[in-house]
Coordinates of C-alpha atoms and ligand atoms in Angstrom, one line a residue:
X1 CA 28.4 -94.3 49.2
X2 CA 27.8 -94.8 45.7
X3 CA 29.6 -97.0 43.7
X4 CA 29.8 -97.7 40.2
X5 CA 31.6 -99.9 37.6
X6 CA 33.6 -99.0 34.5
X7 CA 33.9 -101.7 32.1
X8 CA 36.9 -100.7 29.2
X9 CA 36.4 -103.0 26.1
X10 CA 37.3 -101.0 23.0
X11 CA 37.7 -97.5 24.5
X12 CA 41.3 -97.6 27.0
X13 CA 41.5 -94.2 27.6
X14 CA 40.7 -90.8 30.2
X15 CA 40.3 -88.2 27.2
X16 CA 36.5 -88.2 25.8
X17 CA 35.6 -91.1 27.7
X18 CA 32.0 -90.8 28.1
X19 CA 30.9 -93.6 30.3
X20 CA 33.8 -92.5 33.0
X21 CA 32.3 -89.2 32.7
X22 CA 28.8 -90.7 33.5
X23 CA 30.0 -92.3 36.7
X24 CA 32.3 -90.3 38.0
X25 CA 29.3 -87.6 37.8
X26 CA 26.4 -90.1 39.5
X27 CA 29.0 -91.5 42.1
X28 CA 31.3 -90.8 44.6
X29 CA 33.3 -94.4 43.9
X30 CA 34.2 -96.5 40.5
X31 CA 35.8 -99.6 40.0
X32 CA 37.7 -98.8 36.4
X33 CA 37.1 -102.4 35.1
X34 CA 39.5 -104.3 32.2
X35 CA 38.3 -108.4 31.5
X36 CA 40.9 -110.3 29.6
X37 CA 37.9 -112.1 27.3
X38 CA 38.9 -115.3 27.7
X39 CA 35.7 -115.9 24.2
X40 CA 38.3 -113.9 22.4
X41 CA 41.2 -115.6 23.2
X42 CA 39.0 -118.8 21.8
X43 CA 37.9 -117.2 18.9
X44 CA 41.6 -117.2 17.9
X45 CA 41.1 -113.1 17.7
X46 CA 43.8 -112.7 20.3
X47 CA 46.4 -111.7 18.0
X48 CA 50.1 -112.0 19.1
X49 CA 50.7 -108.5 18.0
X50 CA 47.6 -106.9 19.0
X51 CA 48.0 -108.2 22.6
X52 CA 51.1 -106.6 23.0
X53 CA 49.8 -103.4 21.7
X54 CA 47.0 -104.5 24.6
X55 CA 49.6 -104.8 27.1
X56 CA 51.2 -101.2 26.7
X57 CA 48.0 -99.9 26.4
X58 CA 46.6 -101.2 29.9
X59 CA 49.8 -100.3 31.4
X60 CA 49.1 -97.2 30.5
X61 CA 45.1 -96.8 31.0
X62 CA 46.5 -97.8 34.6
X63 CA 49.4 -95.2 34.5
X64 CA 46.8 -92.8 34.2
X65 CA 44.4 -93.3 36.4
X66 CA 46.8 -94.1 39.6
X67 CA 47.8 -90.0 38.3
X68 CA 44.3 -89.2 39.2
X69 CA 44.0 -91.6 42.7
X70 CA 42.8 -94.6 41.0
X71 CA 43.8 -97.1 39.0
X72 CA 42.2 -100.4 37.0
X73 CA 41.8 -103.1 38.5
X74 CA 42.5 -106.3 35.5
X75 CA 40.7 -109.7 35.6
X76 CA 40.3 -112.3 32.9
X77 CA 37.5 -115.1 32.2
X78 CA 34.1 -114.6 31.1
X79 CA 33.0 -110.7 30.6
X80 CA 30.5 -111.4 32.3
X81 CA 30.6 -113.0 35.2
X82 CA 33.2 -111.9 36.1
X83 CA 31.7 -108.0 35.8
X84 CA 28.3 -109.3 38.0
X85 CA 31.2 -110.3 40.2
X86 CA 33.7 -106.6 40.8
X87 CA 29.7 -105.0 40.3
X88 CA 28.7 -107.5 43.4
X89 CA 31.9 -107.3 45.8
X90 CA 32.2 -103.6 45.2
X91 CA 28.8 -103.4 46.1
X92 CA 28.2 -101.4 42.3
X93 CA 24.5 -100.5 41.4
X94 CA 25.3 -99.2 37.9
X95 CA 27.6 -101.2 35.5
X96 CA 29.1 -98.5 32.5
X97 CA 30.1 -99.6 28.9
X98 CA 30.1 -98.2 25.7
X99 CA 28.3 -99.4 23.1
X100 CA 29.3 -102.4 20.6
X101 CA 29.0 -103.5 16.9
X102 CA 30.1 -107.0 16.5
X103 CA 27.6 -109.5 16.4
X104 CA 29.7 -110.4 19.3
X105 CA 29.9 -107.5 21.4
X106 CA 25.4 -106.7 20.6
X107 CA 25.4 -110.4 22.2
X108 CA 27.6 -109.4 26.0
X109 CA 26.2 -106.2 26.1
X110 CA 22.8 -108.2 25.8
X111 CA 23.9 -111.0 28.3
X112 CA 25.5 -108.5 30.9
X113 CA 22.0 -106.6 31.2
X114 CA 20.3 -109.5 31.7
X115 CA 22.6 -110.6 34.2
X116 CA 23.0 -107.5 36.1
X117 CA 19.1 -107.1 36.2
X118 CA 19.1 -110.4 38.2
X119 CA 21.5 -108.9 40.9
X120 CA 19.3 -105.9 40.6
X121 CA 21.9 -103.8 39.1
X122 CA 21.6 -101.5 35.9
X123 CA 23.5 -101.6 32.9
X124 CA 23.9 -98.0 31.3
X125 CA 25.6 -98.0 27.9
X126 CA 26.7 -95.3 26.0
X127 CA 26.8 -94.5 21.7
X128 CA 29.6 -92.1 20.6
X129 CA 31.9 -93.7 22.2
X130 CA 34.0 -96.1 19.4
X131 CA 32.1 -94.5 16.8
X132 CA 32.0 -90.8 16.4
X133 CA 28.6 -91.4 14.7
X134 CA 26.7 -94.3 16.8
X135 CA 25.2 -96.9 14.1
X136 CA 21.7 -96.2 13.3
X137 CA 21.8 -93.0 13.9
X138 CA 22.0 -92.0 10.3
X139 CA 19.6 -93.9 7.9
X140 CA 18.6 -93.9 4.2
X141 CA 15.3 -92.4 3.3
X142 CA 12.6 -95.7 2.7
X143 CA 13.2 -97.7 5.9
X144 CA 16.4 -99.3 5.0
X145 CA 18.7 -99.5 8.3
X146 CA 22.0 -98.8 7.4
X147 CA 23.7 -96.9 4.0
X148 CA 25.4 -99.7 1.8
X149 CA 27.1 -96.9 -0.2
X150 CA 29.7 -94.8 1.3
X151 CA 28.9 -91.2 -0.1
X152 CA 25.4 -90.7 0.5
X153 CA 25.8 -92.1 4.2
X154 CA 29.0 -88.9 4.6
X155 CA 26.6 -86.3 2.9
X156 CA 24.3 -87.1 5.9
X157 CA 27.0 -88.2 8.6
X158 CA 28.8 -84.7 7.5
X159 CA 25.2 -82.6 8.9
X160 CA 24.9 -84.8 12.4
X161 CA 26.7 -82.6 15.1
X162 CA 28.6 -83.9 18.0
X163 CA 29.2 -83.6 21.0
X164 CA 32.4 -81.8 22.2
X165 CA 35.3 -83.7 23.6
X166 CA 35.1 -84.4 27.1
X167 CA 38.4 -83.5 29.5
X168 CA 40.2 -86.6 31.5
X169 CA 38.2 -86.4 34.6
X170 CA 40.3 -85.1 37.6
X171 CA 40.5 -87.5 39.5
X172 CA 39.0 -90.9 40.3
X173 CA 38.5 -92.1 43.6
X174 CA 38.2 -96.6 43.7
X175 CA 36.6 -98.3 46.5
X176 CA 39.9 -100.0 48.7
X177 CA 40.0 -104.4 48.2
X178 CA 39.6 -105.2 44.7
X179 CA 41.9 -107.5 43.6
X180 CA 43.1 -107.6 40.5
X181 CA 45.5 -109.7 38.3
X182 CA 48.3 -108.0 36.9
X183 CA 49.4 -106.5 33.6
X184 CA 52.9 -108.6 32.1
X185 CA 55.7 -106.6 31.4
X186 CA 56.9 -105.9 27.7
X187 CA 59.3 -108.4 28.2
X188 CA 56.6 -111.1 28.7
X189 CA 53.9 -110.4 25.9
X190 CA 56.0 -110.1 22.2
X191 CA 54.6 -109.0 19.3
X192 CA 55.7 -110.9 16.2
X193 CA 56.4 -108.0 14.4
X194 CA 60.0 -106.7 14.9
X195 CA 58.7 -102.9 13.8
X196 CA 55.6 -103.0 16.4
X197 CA 55.0 -99.7 17.2
X198 CA 53.8 -98.9 20.8
X199 CA 50.9 -98.5 22.7
X200 CA 48.7 -96.6 25.5
X201 CA 46.8 -93.1 25.0
X202 CA 49.8 -91.4 25.9
X203 CA 52.0 -92.6 22.7
X204 CA 48.6 -92.3 20.7
X205 CA 47.8 -88.5 22.3
X206 CA 51.6 -88.2 21.1
X207 CA 51.4 -89.6 17.6
X208 CA 48.6 -87.2 17.2
X209 CA 50.0 -84.1 18.2
X210 CA 53.2 -84.3 15.8
X211 CA 50.7 -86.0 13.1
X212 CA 48.2 -83.0 12.9
X213 CA 51.6 -80.0 13.2
X214 CA 53.4 -82.1 10.6
X215 CA 51.2 -84.0 8.4
X216 CA 47.6 -83.4 8.1
X217 CA 48.0 -80.4 6.3
X218 CA 49.9 -82.6 2.8
X219 CA 47.1 -85.5 4.2
X220 CA 45.0 -84.8 0.6
X221 CA 48.3 -84.7 -1.6
X222 CA 50.2 -87.5 0.2
X223 CA 47.7 -90.2 1.5
X224 CA 48.1 -92.5 -1.7
X225 CA 52.7 -91.7 -1.6
X226 CA 53.8 -95.6 -0.9
X227 CA 57.3 -93.6 0.1
X228 CA 56.0 -90.8 2.0
X229 CA 54.8 -92.9 4.6
X230 CA 52.3 -89.6 5.0
X231 CA 49.0 -91.0 6.8
X232 CA 48.4 -90.6 10.5
X233 CA 48.9 -94.1 11.3
X234 CA 46.8 -93.8 14.1
X235 CA 44.6 -96.6 13.3
X236 CA 45.8 -99.1 16.2
X237 CA 45.0 -96.2 18.4
X238 CA 41.2 -96.3 16.7
X239 CA 41.1 -100.0 17.6
X240 CA 41.9 -100.1 20.6
X241 CA 40.4 -96.3 21.1
X242 CA 43.2 -94.7 23.0
X243 CA 42.1 -92.0 21.0
X244 CA 38.4 -91.2 20.2
X245 CA 37.8 -90.9 17.1
X246 CA 35.2 -87.2 18.3
X247 CA 38.5 -85.8 19.3
X248 CA 39.9 -86.6 16.1
X249 CA 37.8 -85.2 14.0
X250 CA 37.5 -82.0 16.2
X251 CA 41.2 -81.6 16.1
X252 CA 41.2 -82.0 12.5
X253 CA 38.4 -79.6 12.3
X254 CA 40.0 -76.3 14.1
X255 CA 43.2 -77.3 12.1
X256 CA 41.0 -76.5 8.7
X257 CA 42.4 -77.2 5.1
X258 CA 41.9 -79.7 2.3
X259 CA 44.0 -81.9 4.7
X260 CA 41.5 -82.1 7.8
X261 CA 38.8 -82.5 5.6
X262 CA 40.4 -85.6 3.3
X263 CA 41.3 -87.0 7.2
X264 CA 38.2 -86.6 8.4
X265 CA 36.2 -88.3 5.5
X266 CA 38.2 -91.3 6.1
X267 CA 37.0 -91.7 10.0
X268 CA 33.6 -91.3 7.8
X269 CA 34.8 -94.8 6.7
X270 CA 35.5 -96.0 9.4
X271 CA 32.3 -95.4 10.6
X272 CA 30.6 -96.5 7.7
X273 CA 31.9 -100.0 8.0
X274 CA 30.2 -100.1 11.5
X275 CA 27.4 -99.2 10.9
X276 CA 27.5 -101.4 8.1
X277 CA 28.8 -104.3 10.3
X278 CA 26.1 -103.4 13.4
X279 CA 23.0 -103.9 10.7
X280 CA 24.7 -107.2 9.0
X281 CA 26.9 -108.7 11.4
X282 CA 27.2 -112.2 9.4
X283 CA 29.0 -109.7 6.6
X284 CA 31.9 -110.7 9.3
X285 CA 31.9 -114.1 7.6
X286 CA 29.5 -114.1 4.7
X287 CA 29.4 -111.7 1.7
X288 CA 27.6 -108.1 1.5
X289 CA 26.4 -108.8 -2.2
X290 CA 27.0 -112.6 -3.0
X291 CA 28.6 -112.8 -6.5
X292 CA 28.0 -116.3 -7.0
X293 CA 31.8 -116.8 -7.1
X294 CA 33.5 -119.9 -7.3
X295 CA 36.6 -118.9 -5.1
X296 CA 39.8 -120.7 -5.3
X297 CA 41.0 -122.1 -1.3
X298 CA 43.9 -123.8 -0.1
X299 CA 42.9 -126.9 -2.0
X300 CA 43.2 -125.4 -5.1
X301 CA 46.0 -122.1 -4.0
X302 CA 48.4 -123.1 -1.9
X303 CA 51.4 -122.6 -3.1
X304 CA 50.1 -118.9 -4.7
X305 CA 48.6 -118.1 -1.0
X306 CA 51.7 -119.3 0.5
X307 CA 53.4 -116.9 -1.9
X308 CA 51.9 -114.1 -1.4
X309 CA 51.3 -114.4 2.3
X310 CA 55.2 -114.4 2.2
X311 CA 55.5 -111.3 0.0
X312 CA 57.4 -114.1 -3.1
X313 CA 55.0 -112.9 -5.9
X314 CA 57.3 -111.7 -8.3
X315 CA 55.3 -108.2 -8.0
X316 CA 57.1 -106.1 -6.2
X317 CA 55.0 -103.9 -5.0
X318 CA 52.7 -106.2 -3.5
X319 CA 55.4 -108.2 -1.9
X320 CA 56.9 -105.4 -0.3
X321 CA 53.6 -103.9 1.1
X322 CA 52.7 -107.9 2.8
X323 CA 56.1 -107.5 4.0
X324 CA 55.7 -104.5 5.7
X325 CA 52.3 -106.6 7.3
X326 CA 55.1 -109.0 8.7
X327 CA 58.1 -106.4 9.7
X328 CA 55.6 -103.6 11.4
X329 CA 51.8 -105.3 12.5
X330 CA 50.9 -102.3 9.9
X331 CA 50.1 -101.5 6.5
X332 CA 49.7 -98.5 4.4
X333 CA 46.4 -98.6 3.1
X334 CA 47.4 -98.6 -0.5
X335 CA 49.2 -102.0 -0.2
X336 CA 46.2 -103.0 1.5
X337 CA 44.5 -102.4 -1.5
X338 CA 46.5 -103.7 -4.1
X339 CA 47.7 -107.0 -1.7
X340 CA 43.9 -107.5 -1.0
X341 CA 43.0 -106.9 -4.9
X342 CA 45.7 -109.2 -6.2
X343 CA 44.6 -112.0 -4.1
X344 CA 41.1 -112.4 -4.2
X345 CA 40.6 -110.6 -8.2
X346 CA 44.2 -111.6 -9.7
X347 CA 44.5 -114.9 -8.1
X348 CA 40.6 -115.3 -7.3
X349 CA 41.4 -116.7 -4.0
X350 CA 38.4 -116.5 -0.9
X351 CA 38.3 -113.2 0.4
X352 CA 38.4 -114.7 3.7
X353 CA 41.5 -116.6 3.1
X354 CA 43.2 -112.8 3.1
X355 CA 40.8 -111.0 5.7
X356 CA 42.2 -113.8 8.3
X357 CA 46.2 -113.6 7.5
X358 CA 45.8 -110.0 7.5
X359 CA 44.0 -110.5 11.5
X360 CA 46.7 -112.1 12.6
X361 CA 49.0 -109.9 12.0
X362 CA 47.5 -106.3 12.5
X363 CA 48.2 -104.0 15.1
X364 CA 44.7 -102.5 13.9
X365 CA 43.0 -105.5 12.9
X366 CA 39.1 -105.5 13.3
X367 CA 36.1 -107.0 12.5
X368 CA 34.2 -104.6 11.0
X369 CA 37.1 -102.3 9.2
X370 CA 39.4 -105.9 7.8
X371 CA 36.7 -107.6 7.2
X372 CA 34.1 -104.5 5.4
X373 CA 37.6 -103.7 2.9
X374 CA 38.0 -106.8 2.1
X375 CA 35.1 -107.6 1.2
X376 CA 34.9 -104.1 -0.5
X377 CA 38.4 -104.9 -2.4
X378 CA 36.7 -108.5 -3.4
X379 CA 33.5 -106.3 -5.2
X380 CA 31.3 -108.2 -2.4
X381 CA 31.4 -105.8 -0.2
X382 CA 30.0 -102.0 -0.5
X383 CA 32.0 -101.5 -3.7
X384 CA 29.8 -99.4 -6.5
X385 CA 32.2 -100.7 -8.9
X386 CA 32.5 -104.8 -8.3
X387 CA 34.5 -105.7 -10.6
X388 CA 37.7 -103.2 -11.5
X389 CA 40.9 -105.2 -10.7
X390 CA 44.2 -103.0 -9.6
X391 CA 47.2 -103.8 -12.1
X392 CA 50.0 -103.9 -9.5
X393 CA 52.4 -103.0 -12.2
X394 CA 51.1 -99.8 -13.0
X395 CA 49.7 -99.2 -9.4
X396 CA 53.2 -99.8 -8.3
X397 CA 54.2 -97.1 -11.5
X398 CA 51.7 -94.2 -9.4
X399 CA 52.5 -94.4 -6.4
X400 CA 55.6 -95.4 -5.8
X401 CA 57.0 -94.0 -9.2
X402 CA 60.8 -94.2 -8.3
X403 CA 60.8 -97.8 -6.3
X404 CA 61.2 -96.2 -2.8
X405 CA 58.9 -98.1 -1.5
X406 CA 60.0 -101.4 -2.9
X407 CA 63.8 -101.5 -2.0
X408 CA 62.8 -100.2 1.7
X409 CA 60.8 -103.7 2.0
X410 CA 62.7 -105.9 -0.5
X411 CA 66.6 -105.6 -0.5
X412 CA 67.0 -108.2 -2.6
X413 CA 65.9 -105.3 -5.1
X414 CA 68.4 -103.0 -4.3
X415 CA 69.4 -102.8 -7.5
X416 CA 66.6 -102.2 -9.5
X417 CA 66.0 -98.5 -10.5
X418 CA 63.7 -96.5 -12.8
X419 CA 60.3 -97.9 -14.5
X420 CA 62.5 -101.9 -13.9
X421 CA 61.9 -101.9 -10.3
X422 CA 58.0 -102.5 -11.1
X423 CA 58.7 -105.4 -13.5
X424 CA 62.2 -107.1 -12.9
X425 CA 61.0 -109.5 -16.0
X426 CA 61.1 -107.2 -18.1
X427 CA 65.2 -107.0 -17.1
X428 CA 68.4 -109.5 -19.4
X429 CA 68.3 -113.1 -17.9
X430 CA 71.9 -112.3 -16.8
X431 CA 71.0 -109.4 -14.4
X432 CA 67.9 -111.3 -13.2
X433 CA 70.4 -114.2 -12.0
X434 CA 71.9 -111.8 -9.8
X435 CA 68.8 -111.0 -8.5
X436 CA 67.4 -114.4 -5.7
X437 CA 63.7 -113.1 -6.2
X438 CA 61.2 -115.2 -8.0
X439 CA 59.5 -114.9 -11.5
X440 CA 55.5 -113.6 -11.3
X441 CA 53.5 -116.5 -9.9
X442 CA 50.5 -115.8 -12.4
X443 CA 49.4 -113.5 -15.0
X444 CA 48.0 -110.1 -15.0
X445 CA 45.8 -110.8 -18.5
X446 CA 44.9 -114.6 -17.3
X447 CA 43.5 -113.9 -13.5
X448 CA 41.5 -111.0 -14.6
X449 CA 39.9 -113.4 -17.4
X450 CA 40.1 -116.5 -14.5
X451 CA 38.3 -113.0 -12.3
X452 CA 36.3 -113.0 -15.0
X453 CA 34.6 -116.2 -15.3
X454 CA 33.7 -116.8 -12.7
X455 CA 32.5 -113.9 -12.1
X456 CA 30.4 -114.7 -15.0
X457 CA 32.3 -111.6 -16.9
X458 CA 32.3 -107.2 -16.1
X459 CA 35.9 -106.6 -15.1
X460 CA 37.5 -103.5 -14.7
X461 CA 41.0 -101.8 -15.2
X462 CA 42.2 -99.5 -12.6
Ligands
FAD1 P1 44.6 -92.2 8.2 O1 44.9 -92.9 6.5 O2 45.5 -91.1 8.6 O3 43.3 -92.8 8.4 C1 42.9 -92.4 9.5 C2 41.8 -93.2 10.2 O4 40.3 -93.4 9.5 C3 42.3 -94.6 10.3 O5 43.0 -94.9 10.8 C4 41.3 -95.7 10.3 O6 40.6 -95.4 11.5 C5 40.4 -94.4 9.5 N1 40.1 -94.9 7.9 C6 40.4 -94.8 7.1 N2 41.2 -95.3 6.0 C7 39.8 -96.3 6.3 C8 39.0 -97.7 5.5 N3 39.5 -97.6 3.7 N4 38.1 -97.8 6.2 C9 38.2 -97.7 7.1 N5 38.2 -97.1 7.9 C10 39.8 -95.9 7.6 N6 41.5 -100.3 8.4 C11 41.3 -100.7 10.1 O7 41.6 -99.8 11.5 N7 41.9 -102.1 10.9 C12 42.0 -102.9 9.7 O8 41.7 -104.3 9.8 C13 42.0 -102.7 8.2 N8 41.9 -103.2 7.9 C14 41.9 -103.7 5.9 C15 42.0 -104.3 5.3 C16 42.1 -104.3 3.6 C17 41.8 -105.0 2.6 C18 41.6 -102.4 3.0 C19 41.8 -102.5 1.9 C20 42.1 -101.6 4.6 C21 41.8 -101.9 5.6 N9 41.8 -100.9 6.6 C22 41.4 -101.2 7.8 C23 41.2 -99.4 6.4 C24 43.1 -98.8 6.4 O9 43.1 -99.2 5.1 C25 43.0 -98.3 7.6 O10 42.7 -97.5 8.4 C26 44.8 -97.6 7.5 O11 45.4 -98.2 6.4 C27 44.9 -97.2 8.8 O12 46.5 -96.3 8.8 P2 46.1 -94.7 8.6 O13 45.7 -95.1 10.3 O14 47.8 -94.4 8.9 O15 45.0 -94.6 8.1

């Protein structure tokens, strides 16, 4: 009897899952395996919001497999040792896994291959599972191993022909006798954010179907509208792989229209950051383009960092975004840009401090997208205008013109309307005394000057 193991990592789904399909095609029985990897917890990456979402994903994956006659086998410990053990217990000849991107995932793959080969087994690694176009599949001319600028990458990426999405398998036969750690009940794994979305493939597919029907067409005009909340909110599903990027692209393209084109372009941003990280794994920690910055940190800007984290900077749109992050474990992209620009440019604080805080809370917190977007905003990454500084008052008036987003997240400003919502300090002192809201912690012009001095000149407005 031929047996294969499918090691699930950031691909917790049964639809469009090449490793699962390949294993089922080659073997009569398959072990769908998830290992709770203790190295991820040890690295401080198992944040409570993502742990709660992961729990939902595992419960759902198990249910989807059971509906097809199978089940999920869950183990915990060292991912390589556990996978080898399960492969030996099941008498499996092959282990299938999706190709990873980060430094850690690349090393995991190497260790796993070596350990399996020592036991006479084979590792089969599948591309285009976690991303639509595999990192390294398109490269610029001149021998460089990755694209450093988005627009040419987008052009090359758009010319790639993608495979058709694969259907979910009808039946999955799992060998008897393999023990599995229980998936904890929902009340045992609580996220930190009270408004956290539910995880799992079925929740993701429902969200996709509804959003494609009622949100996609308006995406082109609405994606920056802060109160409109008109983006897909599919990022946690992409992070955990409960939805496949190839399927999302196919479904968006089949709907057509400007909204679909813009949405596919955003999915390309995701692949873009993944190909940068795959080629330069160290830029999860180090500047992609060092600018000789003299960042401020917890010792030199401790109080300002604390105010930023708490959503008490005195700049309403930044504070609203930070409160959304705390409450939902998710933040609108425009909010992320403003909150990150405020920290790294206006306060001139090291991007790593902001990225860490986001990773502690974001349910979609992702090494490639988070670290490289932070670097993009900080001007140490791939932005072709690294000196730009976003002005939170102007940006607030542009993307939240009547202040609905601010009032939603800052109830203490509920009485403010009109342009004053984004500059409460312009109201008379007697009125301000009625709001429990801080004065600005920094003057925008002084912040910009400090950044330009630290960076050696060259900032521009936005
Ligand atoms: P939509 O607008 O509906 O876009 C669809 C999908 O495209 C997203 O789900 C996402 O997978 C991808 N996408 C959109 N914008 C970007 C982008 N700029 N870079 C890469 N992929 C993108 N995204 C994460 O998934 N994880 C993170 O940890 C993360 N951290 C960020 C930190 C900062 C400072 C900034 C500025 C952006 C960050 N982003 C991150 C990118 C982006 O903000 C989110 O992907 C997006 O807000 C998710 O909402 P959505 O699913 O409704 O997006």
